[in-house]
Coordinates of C-alpha atoms and ligand atoms in Angstrom, one line a residue:
M1 CA -25.0 -6.0 29.7
T2 CA -23.2 -2.7 29.6
A3 CA -19.7 -2.3 28.5
H4 CA -16.9 -2.6 31.0
F5 CA -13.3 -1.8 30.1
P6 CA -10.7 -2.2 32.9
F7 CA -9.2 1.2 32.3
D8 CA -6.0 2.5 33.9
N9 CA -5.1 5.6 32.0
S10 CA -1.4 6.5 32.5
Y11 CA -0.7 8.6 29.4
A12 CA -3.5 10.9 30.5
T13 CA -1.6 11.6 33.6
L14 CA 1.4 12.9 31.7
P15 CA 1.8 16.7 31.3
E16 CA -1.0 18.4 29.3
R17 CA 1.3 19.3 26.4
F18 CA 1.5 15.6 25.5
F19 CA -2.1 15.6 24.1
T20 CA -5.4 17.3 23.8
R21 CA -8.4 16.0 25.7
Q22 CA -10.8 15.2 22.9
S23 CA -13.9 13.1 22.7
P24 CA -14.8 11.2 19.5
V25 CA -17.3 13.2 17.3
P26 CA -20.5 11.2 17.3
V27 CA -21.6 9.8 14.0
A28 CA -25.1 9.5 12.3
T29 CA -26.0 5.9 12.2
P30 CA -23.3 3.5 13.4
K31 CA -23.5 -0.1 12.2
L32 CA -21.4 -2.9 13.4
I33 CA -19.1 -4.6 10.8
A34 CA -17.0 -6.8 13.0
V35 CA -15.9 -7.2 16.6
N36 CA -12.9 -9.4 17.5
T37 CA -14.2 -11.3 20.5
A38 CA -11.0 -13.3 20.9
L39 CA -9.1 -10.1 21.4
S40 CA -11.8 -8.6 23.6
D41 CA -11.5 -11.7 25.9
R42 CA -7.7 -11.4 25.9
L43 CA -8.1 -7.8 27.0
G44 CA -10.6 -8.6 29.7
L45 CA -13.4 -6.4 28.3
T46 CA -17.0 -6.9 28.9
L47 CA -19.0 -6.0 25.8
P48 CA -22.7 -5.3 25.4
S49 CA -24.5 -8.2 23.7
D50 CA -26.7 -6.3 21.3
E51 CA -25.4 -5.0 18.0
A52 CA -26.7 -1.5 18.3
A53 CA -24.9 -1.0 21.6
L54 CA -21.7 -2.5 20.2
A55 CA -21.9 -0.2 17.2
A56 CA -22.5 2.9 19.3
L57 CA -19.6 1.9 21.5
F58 CA -17.1 1.4 18.7
A59 CA -18.3 4.4 16.8
G60 CA -17.5 6.6 19.8
N61 CA -21.1 7.6 20.3
D62 CA -21.2 5.9 23.7
L63 CA -18.1 6.1 25.8
P64 CA -17.3 3.2 28.2
E65 CA -17.1 4.3 31.8
G66 CA -13.6 5.4 32.8
A67 CA -12.5 6.5 29.4
A68 CA -10.2 9.5 29.3
P69 CA -10.4 10.3 25.5
L70 CA -7.5 12.2 24.1
A71 CA -5.6 12.9 20.9
Q72 CA -1.8 12.5 21.1
V73 CA 0.7 15.0 19.7
Y74 CA 3.8 13.9 17.8
A75 CA 6.1 15.1 15.0
G76 CA 8.0 13.1 12.4
H77 CA 10.0 12.8 9.2
Q78 CA 7.7 11.9 6.4
F79 CA 9.7 10.6 3.4
G80 CA 12.7 12.2 5.0
G81 CA 11.1 15.6 5.3
W82 CA 10.6 17.1 8.7
S83 CA 7.1 17.8 9.9
P84 CA 7.4 19.6 13.3
Q85 CA 3.8 18.8 14.3
L86 CA 1.6 15.9 13.4
G87 CA -0.5 14.1 15.9
D88 CA -3.7 12.1 16.0
G89 CA -5.6 14.0 13.3
R90 CA -8.3 11.3 12.9
A91 CA -7.8 9.2 16.0
V92 CA -8.9 9.4 19.6
M93 CA -7.5 7.2 22.3
L94 CA -10.1 6.1 24.7
G95 CA -7.6 5.0 27.3
E96 CA -5.5 2.1 28.4
V97 CA -6.8 -1.2 29.8
I98 CA -5.0 -3.7 31.9
A99 CA -5.6 -7.2 30.6
P100 CA -6.1 -10.1 33.0
D101 CA -2.4 -11.1 32.6
G102 CA -1.4 -7.6 33.6
A103 CA -0.4 -6.4 30.1
R104 CA -1.3 -2.8 29.3
F105 CA -3.0 -1.8 26.0
D106 CA -4.2 1.4 24.4
I107 CA -7.6 1.4 22.8
Q108 CA -8.0 3.9 20.0
L109 CA -10.7 4.8 17.6
K110 CA -9.4 5.7 14.2
G111 CA -11.6 7.9 12.0
A112 CA -13.3 9.4 15.1
G113 CA -13.5 13.0 13.9
Q114 CA -11.5 16.1 13.8
T115 CA -8.9 17.0 16.5
P116 CA -6.6 20.0 17.0
Y117 CA -4.1 17.9 14.9
S118 CA -6.3 17.4 11.9
R119 CA -4.7 20.2 9.8
M120 CA -6.7 20.1 6.6
G121 CA -8.1 16.7 7.1
D122 CA -11.7 15.7 8.0
G123 CA -10.7 13.4 10.8
R124 CA -12.6 10.5 9.2
A125 CA -11.7 7.3 7.5
W126 CA -13.5 5.5 4.7
L127 CA -14.4 1.9 4.7
G128 CA -11.5 0.7 2.5
P129 CA -8.5 1.5 4.7
V130 CA -10.5 0.4 7.8
L131 CA -11.1 -3.0 6.3
R132 CA -7.5 -3.2 5.0
E133 CA -6.1 -2.5 8.5
Y134 CA -8.5 -4.9 10.1
I135 CA -7.5 -7.8 7.7
I136 CA -3.8 -7.1 7.5
S137 CA -3.1 -6.3 11.2
E138 CA -5.0 -9.5 12.3
A139 CA -3.1 -11.5 9.6
M140 CA 0.2 -10.2 11.0
A141 CA -0.8 -11.2 14.5
A142 CA -1.7 -14.7 13.3
L143 CA 1.7 -14.9 11.6
G144 CA 3.3 -14.2 14.9
I145 CA 4.6 -10.8 14.0
P146 CA 4.4 -8.0 16.6
T147 CA 1.6 -5.7 15.6
T148 CA -1.2 -3.4 16.7
R149 CA -4.5 -5.3 16.6
A150 CA -8.0 -4.9 15.3
L151 CA -10.7 -4.9 18.0
A152 CA -13.7 -3.7 15.9
A153 CA -14.9 -2.0 12.7
V154 CA -18.1 0.0 12.3
E155 CA -19.8 1.9 9.5
T156 CA -20.7 5.4 10.4
G157 CA -23.7 5.9 8.1
E158 CA -21.9 9.1 6.9
V159 CA -20.3 9.9 3.6
V160 CA -16.6 10.6 3.4
L161 CA -15.3 12.6 0.4
R162 CA -12.2 11.0 -1.2
E163 CA -11.9 10.3 -4.9
G164 CA -15.6 10.0 -4.7
R165 CA -18.3 9.7 -2.1
M166 CA -17.2 6.8 0.1
P167 CA -18.9 5.1 3.0
G168 CA -17.4 6.3 6.3
A169 CA -16.1 3.8 8.9
I170 CA -14.2 3.7 12.2
F171 CA -11.5 1.2 13.2
T172 CA -10.8 0.3 16.8
R173 CA -7.0 -0.2 17.2
V174 CA -5.3 -1.9 20.1
A175 CA -1.6 -1.3 20.7
S176 CA 0.8 -1.9 23.5
S177 CA 1.3 1.8 23.2
H178 CA 1.1 4.5 20.5
I179 CA 4.5 6.0 21.4
R180 CA 6.4 6.7 18.2
V181 CA 9.9 7.9 17.3
G182 CA 8.0 11.0 16.3
T183 CA 6.7 11.5 19.9
F184 CA 10.3 11.9 21.1
Q185 CA 11.1 14.1 18.1
Y186 CA 8.2 16.4 18.9
F187 CA 9.6 17.3 22.4
A188 CA 13.3 17.3 21.3
A189 CA 12.6 19.8 18.5
R190 CA 11.1 22.1 21.2
N191 CA 14.1 21.6 23.6
D192 CA 11.5 20.5 26.1
T193 CA 13.8 18.4 28.2
D194 CA 11.3 17.9 31.1
A195 CA 8.8 16.5 28.7
L196 CA 11.4 14.2 27.1
Q197 CA 12.4 12.9 30.5
S198 CA 8.8 12.2 31.4
L199 CA 8.3 10.4 28.0
L200 CA 11.5 8.4 28.5
D201 CA 10.4 7.3 32.0
H202 CA 7.0 6.4 30.8
T203 CA 8.3 4.5 27.8
I204 CA 10.9 2.5 29.8
A205 CA 8.4 1.6 32.5
R206 CA 5.9 0.5 29.9
H207 CA 8.1 -1.4 27.5
Y208 CA 11.6 -2.0 28.7
P209 CA 11.6 -1.9 32.5
E210 CA 15.1 -3.4 32.5
A211 CA 16.5 -0.6 30.3
E212 CA 18.6 2.1 31.9
G213 CA 18.3 5.6 30.7
P214 CA 18.3 7.0 27.2
S215 CA 21.0 4.6 25.9
G216 CA 19.3 1.6 27.5
L217 CA 16.1 2.5 25.7
L218 CA 17.8 3.2 22.4
G219 CA 19.5 -0.3 22.6
A220 CA 16.3 -2.0 23.4
V221 CA 14.4 -0.4 20.5
I222 CA 17.3 -1.2 18.1
V223 CA 16.9 -4.9 19.0
A224 CA 13.1 -4.8 18.8
Q225 CA 13.1 -3.1 15.4
A226 CA 15.8 -5.5 14.0
K227 CA 13.6 -8.4 14.9
L228 CA 10.5 -6.7 13.6
I229 CA 12.0 -5.8 10.2
A230 CA 13.4 -9.3 9.8
A231 CA 10.1 -10.8 10.6
W232 CA 8.4 -8.5 8.0
M233 CA 10.8 -9.5 5.3
G234 CA 10.4 -13.2 6.2
V235 CA 6.8 -13.0 5.0
G236 CA 7.3 -10.6 2.1
F237 CA 5.8 -7.7 3.9
I238 CA 6.4 -4.1 2.7
H239 CA 5.2 -1.5 5.2
G240 CA 5.1 1.2 2.6
V241 CA 5.3 4.3 4.8
M242 CA 8.1 3.9 7.3
N243 CA 8.0 7.5 8.4
T244 CA 9.4 8.2 11.9
D245 CA 5.8 8.9 13.1
N246 CA 4.9 5.3 12.0
M247 CA 7.6 3.6 13.9
T248 CA 6.8 2.5 17.5
L249 CA 9.1 2.3 20.5
S250 CA 7.4 -1.0 21.4
G251 CA 8.5 -2.7 18.3
E252 CA 5.0 -3.4 17.0
T253 CA 4.1 -2.8 13.4
I254 CA 1.8 0.3 13.2
D255 CA -0.1 2.2 10.6
Y256 CA -1.3 -0.1 7.9
G257 CA -1.7 2.3 5.0
P258 CA -0.3 1.4 1.6
C259 CA 1.4 -1.7 3.0
A260 CA 1.4 -5.0 1.0
F261 CA 2.6 -8.5 0.9
M262 CA 4.5 -9.3 -2.2
D263 CA 3.3 -11.9 -4.6
I264 CA 6.3 -12.3 -6.9
Y265 CA 9.5 -11.7 -5.1
H266 CA 11.7 -8.7 -6.0
P267 CA 13.9 -6.8 -3.6
E268 CA 13.0 -3.5 -5.1
M269 CA 9.2 -4.1 -4.9
V270 CA 7.1 -1.0 -4.0
F271 CA 3.3 -0.8 -3.9
S272 CA 2.6 2.6 -2.4
S273 CA 1.3 5.1 -4.9
I274 CA 3.1 7.9 -3.2
D275 CA 6.5 6.2 -2.9
Q276 CA 7.8 7.5 -6.2
F277 CA 11.5 6.8 -5.6
G278 CA 11.2 3.5 -3.8
R279 CA 12.4 4.9 -0.5
Y280 CA 10.4 2.3 1.3
A281 CA 11.0 -0.6 -1.1
Y282 CA 11.1 -4.2 0.4
A283 CA 14.9 -4.4 0.6
N284 CA 15.4 -0.8 1.8
Q285 CA 13.4 -1.4 5.0
P286 CA 16.5 -2.3 7.2
Q287 CA 18.3 0.9 6.1
I288 CA 15.2 3.0 6.7
A289 CA 14.8 1.5 10.1
A290 CA 18.4 2.5 10.9
W291 CA 17.8 6.0 9.6
N292 CA 14.7 6.3 11.8
L293 CA 16.6 5.0 14.8
A294 CA 19.2 7.6 14.2
Q295 CA 16.4 10.2 14.5
L296 CA 15.4 8.6 17.8
A297 CA 19.0 8.8 19.0
T298 CA 19.1 12.5 18.0
A299 CA 15.9 13.1 19.9
L300 CA 17.4 11.5 23.0
L301 CA 20.5 13.6 23.0
P302 CA 19.1 16.5 25.1
L303 CA 18.8 14.1 27.9
M304 CA 22.5 13.3 27.9
P305 CA 24.8 15.4 30.2
D306 CA 27.8 14.9 28.0
R307 CA 26.6 15.6 24.5
D308 CA 29.8 14.8 22.6
A309 CA 30.3 11.5 24.4
A310 CA 26.6 10.6 23.8
I311 CA 26.9 11.4 20.1
E312 CA 29.8 8.9 19.9
D313 CA 27.9 6.2 21.9
F314 CA 24.6 6.6 20.0
T315 CA 26.4 6.6 16.6
E316 CA 28.0 3.3 17.5
A317 CA 24.7 1.9 18.8
V318 CA 22.8 2.9 15.6
N319 CA 25.6 1.6 13.4
G320 CA 25.2 -1.7 15.2
F321 CA 21.7 -2.0 13.9
A322 CA 22.9 -3.4 10.6
A323 CA 24.7 -6.3 12.2
R324 CA 21.9 -6.9 14.5
F325 CA 19.4 -7.0 11.6
D326 CA 21.7 -9.4 9.7
T327 CA 21.7 -11.8 12.6
E328 CA 17.9 -11.7 12.9
W329 CA 17.4 -11.9 9.1
H330 CA 19.8 -14.8 8.7
R331 CA 17.9 -16.6 11.6
V332 CA 14.6 -16.0 9.8
L333 CA 16.1 -17.3 6.5
R334 CA 17.6 -20.4 8.1
A335 CA 14.2 -21.3 9.6
K336 CA 12.5 -20.7 6.3
L337 CA 15.0 -23.2 4.7
G338 CA 14.6 -25.6 7.6
L339 CA 18.2 -25.4 8.7
E340 CA 18.6 -26.1 12.4
T341 CA 22.4 -25.9 12.5
E342 CA 24.4 -22.9 11.5
E343 CA 27.0 -22.9 8.7
D344 CA 28.9 -20.0 7.2
G345 CA 27.4 -20.5 3.7
D346 CA 23.7 -20.5 4.9
A347 CA 23.0 -16.8 4.2
A348 CA 24.6 -17.1 0.8
L349 CA 22.5 -20.2 0.0
A350 CA 19.3 -18.2 1.0
F351 CA 20.4 -15.2 -1.0
D352 CA 21.1 -17.3 -4.1
L353 CA 17.6 -18.7 -3.9
L354 CA 16.1 -15.2 -3.5
N355 CA 18.1 -14.0 -6.6
R356 CA 16.9 -16.8 -8.6
M357 CA 13.3 -16.1 -7.4
A358 CA 13.6 -12.5 -8.5
Q359 CA 15.0 -13.6 -11.9
G360 CA 12.5 -16.4 -12.3
G361 CA 9.4 -14.3 -11.3
A362 CA 8.6 -16.7 -8.4
D363 CA 5.9 -16.2 -5.9
F364 CA 7.5 -15.6 -2.5
T365 CA 5.0 -17.4 -0.3
Q366 CA 4.5 -20.3 -2.7
T367 CA 8.2 -21.0 -3.2
F368 CA 8.9 -21.4 0.5
R369 CA 5.7 -23.3 1.2
A370 CA 6.5 -25.7 -1.6
L371 CA 10.0 -26.2 -0.1
S372 CA 8.3 -27.1 3.2
S373 CA 7.3 -30.6 1.9
D374 CA 8.9 -33.9 1.1
T375 CA 8.8 -32.9 -2.6
P376 CA 10.8 -29.6 -2.4
Q377 CA 11.4 -30.0 -6.2
D378 CA 7.8 -28.7 -6.5
A379 CA 9.1 -25.3 -5.7
G380 CA 10.5 -25.3 -9.3
K381 CA 6.9 -25.2 -10.6
V382 CA 6.5 -21.7 -9.0
F383 CA 9.3 -20.4 -11.3
A384 CA 8.5 -19.1 -14.7
A385 CA 11.5 -21.1 -15.8
P386 CA 12.3 -24.0 -13.5
V387 CA 15.8 -24.4 -14.9
A388 CA 16.7 -21.4 -12.8
F389 CA 15.7 -23.3 -9.7
D390 CA 17.2 -26.8 -10.3
P391 CA 20.9 -26.0 -9.7
W392 CA 20.0 -24.3 -6.4
L393 CA 18.1 -27.5 -5.3
V394 CA 21.2 -29.5 -5.8
E395 CA 23.1 -27.2 -3.3
Y396 CA 20.2 -27.2 -0.9
H397 CA 20.0 -31.1 -0.9
A398 CA 23.7 -31.1 -0.1
R399 CA 23.2 -28.7 2.7
L400 CA 20.3 -30.7 4.1
G401 CA 22.5 -33.7 4.1
R402 CA 24.5 -32.0 6.9
E403 CA 21.5 -31.5 9.1
S404 CA 20.7 -34.1 11.8
R405 CA 16.9 -33.5 12.2
T406 CA 14.6 -36.0 10.5
D407 CA 12.9 -34.8 7.3
A408 CA 9.6 -35.0 9.1
D409 CA 10.7 -32.8 11.9
R410 CA 12.3 -30.3 9.5
I411 CA 9.1 -30.2 7.4
T412 CA 7.0 -29.6 10.5
G413 CA 9.3 -26.8 11.5
M414 CA 9.3 -25.2 8.0
R415 CA 5.5 -25.4 7.8
A416 CA 5.3 -23.4 11.0
V417 CA 7.3 -20.5 9.6
N418 CA 6.4 -20.6 5.9
P419 CA 2.7 -19.7 5.6
A420 CA 0.3 -21.3 3.2
L421 CA -1.8 -18.1 3.3
I422 CA -1.0 -14.4 3.4
P423 CA -3.4 -11.5 2.8
R424 CA -2.9 -11.1 -0.9
N425 CA -3.5 -7.7 -2.3
H426 CA -6.1 -8.8 -4.8
R427 CA -8.1 -10.7 -2.2
V428 CA -8.0 -7.7 0.2
E429 CA -9.2 -5.4 -2.6
E430 CA -11.9 -7.9 -3.6
A431 CA -13.1 -8.0 0.0
I432 CA -13.2 -4.2 0.1
Q433 CA -15.0 -3.9 -3.2
A434 CA -17.6 -6.4 -2.1
A435 CA -18.1 -4.6 1.2
V436 CA -18.6 -1.2 -0.5
S437 CA -21.5 -2.9 -2.4
G438 CA -22.9 -4.2 0.9
D439 CA -21.5 -7.8 0.8
Y440 CA -19.3 -8.5 3.8
A441 CA -19.0 -12.3 3.2
P442 CA -15.6 -12.1 1.4
F443 CA -14.3 -9.9 4.3
H444 CA -15.4 -12.3 6.9
R445 CA -14.2 -15.3 5.0
L446 CA -10.8 -13.8 4.4
N447 CA -10.4 -12.9 8.0
S448 CA -11.3 -16.3 9.3
A449 CA -9.0 -18.0 6.9
L450 CA -6.1 -15.7 7.8
A451 CA -6.5 -16.7 11.5
D452 CA -4.8 -20.0 10.7
P453 CA -2.1 -19.2 8.1
F454 CA 0.2 -22.1 8.6
T455 CA -2.3 -25.0 7.8
D456 CA -3.4 -26.0 4.3
H457 CA -7.2 -25.8 4.0
P458 CA -8.4 -27.1 0.6
E459 CA -11.6 -25.1 0.8
I460 CA -9.6 -21.8 0.7
E461 CA -7.3 -22.8 -2.2
D462 CA -8.6 -19.8 -4.1
L463 CA -7.3 -17.4 -1.3
Q464 CA -3.9 -19.1 -1.3
R465 CA -3.4 -19.0 -5.1
A466 CA -1.1 -16.3 -6.5
P467 CA -2.9 -13.8 -8.6
T468 CA -3.1 -14.2 -12.4
E469 CA -1.5 -11.3 -14.3
G470 CA -5.0 -9.8 -14.7
E471 CA -5.8 -10.1 -11.0
R472 CA -2.5 -8.7 -9.8
V473 CA -2.8 -5.4 -7.7
K474 CA 0.3 -3.3 -8.4
Q475 CA -0.5 -0.2 -6.4
T476 CA -1.8 0.5 -3.0
F477 CA -3.0 3.8 -1.5
C478 CA -2.6 5.7 1.8
G479 CA -5.0 5.0 4.5
T480 CA -6.8 8.3 4.5
Ligands
AMP501 P1 -0.4 8.6 8.2 O1 0.1 8.8 6.8 O2 -1.6 7.8 8.2 O3 0.6 8.1 9.1 O4 -0.9 10.0 8.7 C1 -0.1 11.1 8.8 C2 -0.7 12.3 9.5 O5 -1.9 12.7 8.8 C3 -1.2 11.9 10.9 O6 -0.9 13.0 11.8 C4 -2.7 11.7 10.8 O7 -3.4 11.9 11.9 C5 -3.0 12.7 9.7 N1 -4.2 12.3 8.9 C6 -4.3 11.4 8.0 N2 -5.6 11.3 7.5 C7 -6.3 12.3 8.1 C8 -7.6 12.7 8.0 N3 -8.5 12.1 7.2 N4 -8.0 13.8 8.8 C9 -7.1 14.3 9.7 N5 -5.8 14.0 9.8 C10 -5.4 12.9 9.0
MG502 MG1 0.7 7.5 11.0

């Protein structure tokens, strides 16, 4: 069977200055690592059955019929500093497919070779970041968090030079689009109002058909990002590199570089080796999202006939992000605590627990999972010093006394939002190390376990366990 992708390439019909037509640069000896057949079915793809053909397809050596490969251009603020031109420096979009349910998705090969936007880079990726993105983006999807997805991973058979000679790999990413805050910034910085208008129309048609004009789009993205950041924080996720080029208009998580799930809770937790000042620390994420949204608002200004009035409206809209985020975050926290009704003190109760967790060195995931049982006192065992937890439990019991749901229903609800399993850094690193030595079993085992994160499976207890001090991974690196 030959590959068939139901292509309908709309980005490729935008003006030529949105991208450069660019084919993937073929690789030496592609070898299949993984293909996500559940996702492929969801997209309505027909895939070849033999491995060599699959490897050639997902390496970019064979293009599926109807592909219109291109590299997108964008700009962005990286760590607050302006980069007037970025773009797909190591990624090539094959095109967009329309899934059987009518939804539109980009299919992109990451690590597909140099493009006009590669600057000094080689356009390639090594195995480590490819497997990281595969594992973590699929874990996020299983956790119910909006995200780009992993369709496939292949080895290229070529060496990539990083700290050493690393095995090259290519990741196939699926996204509802790759339109970023930085895409708008690119055209705004050039005063290219025609391009901005085309991008606005394209983005609204694609993601928010009910939105009206620039302010409608801005409002919709503010809501989507408030929900997204609250969902991240609800599972202890730290993106690590929330540059404006890594923030989508769709509200999907994108660009899994130095991201990480916290083990021990601390609001100032940072993993990224390049985030020296903690700009993208766990608890800073809402403020950074608001900062990025202010950049989006600025980029939309050239489309507004009355600039002064627009500045006033957009400022108010962006300032509204904080309250919107709080609403979403409090909703997430109430669900994590199993509170169905809403009381004024609920957020304070949740923050009190978080403070105690930070002081008591408690594992984020395990604390909430232990609370999701008929023995919530077990959560105390997650604390280095359980005394810090006990007074909180008294308050919590009092609060639960004012709920009308049965304990059984509450526990079922809590177990559906407080995962038993997250992609812990040390397990992700372990899977990568094994793969580099040619053993993909830990990668496949971790992936399949993460597909069902809300159920306890005794046979994967080792993957659920928090790392010992010696196992703990404290730093993560950019996905280059
Ligand atoms: P990121 O930090 O992954 O969001 O990437 C920032 C920018 O650097 C994007 O424009 C990427 O396309 C580019 N980039 C990252 N790695 C490479 C590479 N190996 N070769 C070329 N460009 C790259
Ligand atoms: Mg990026």
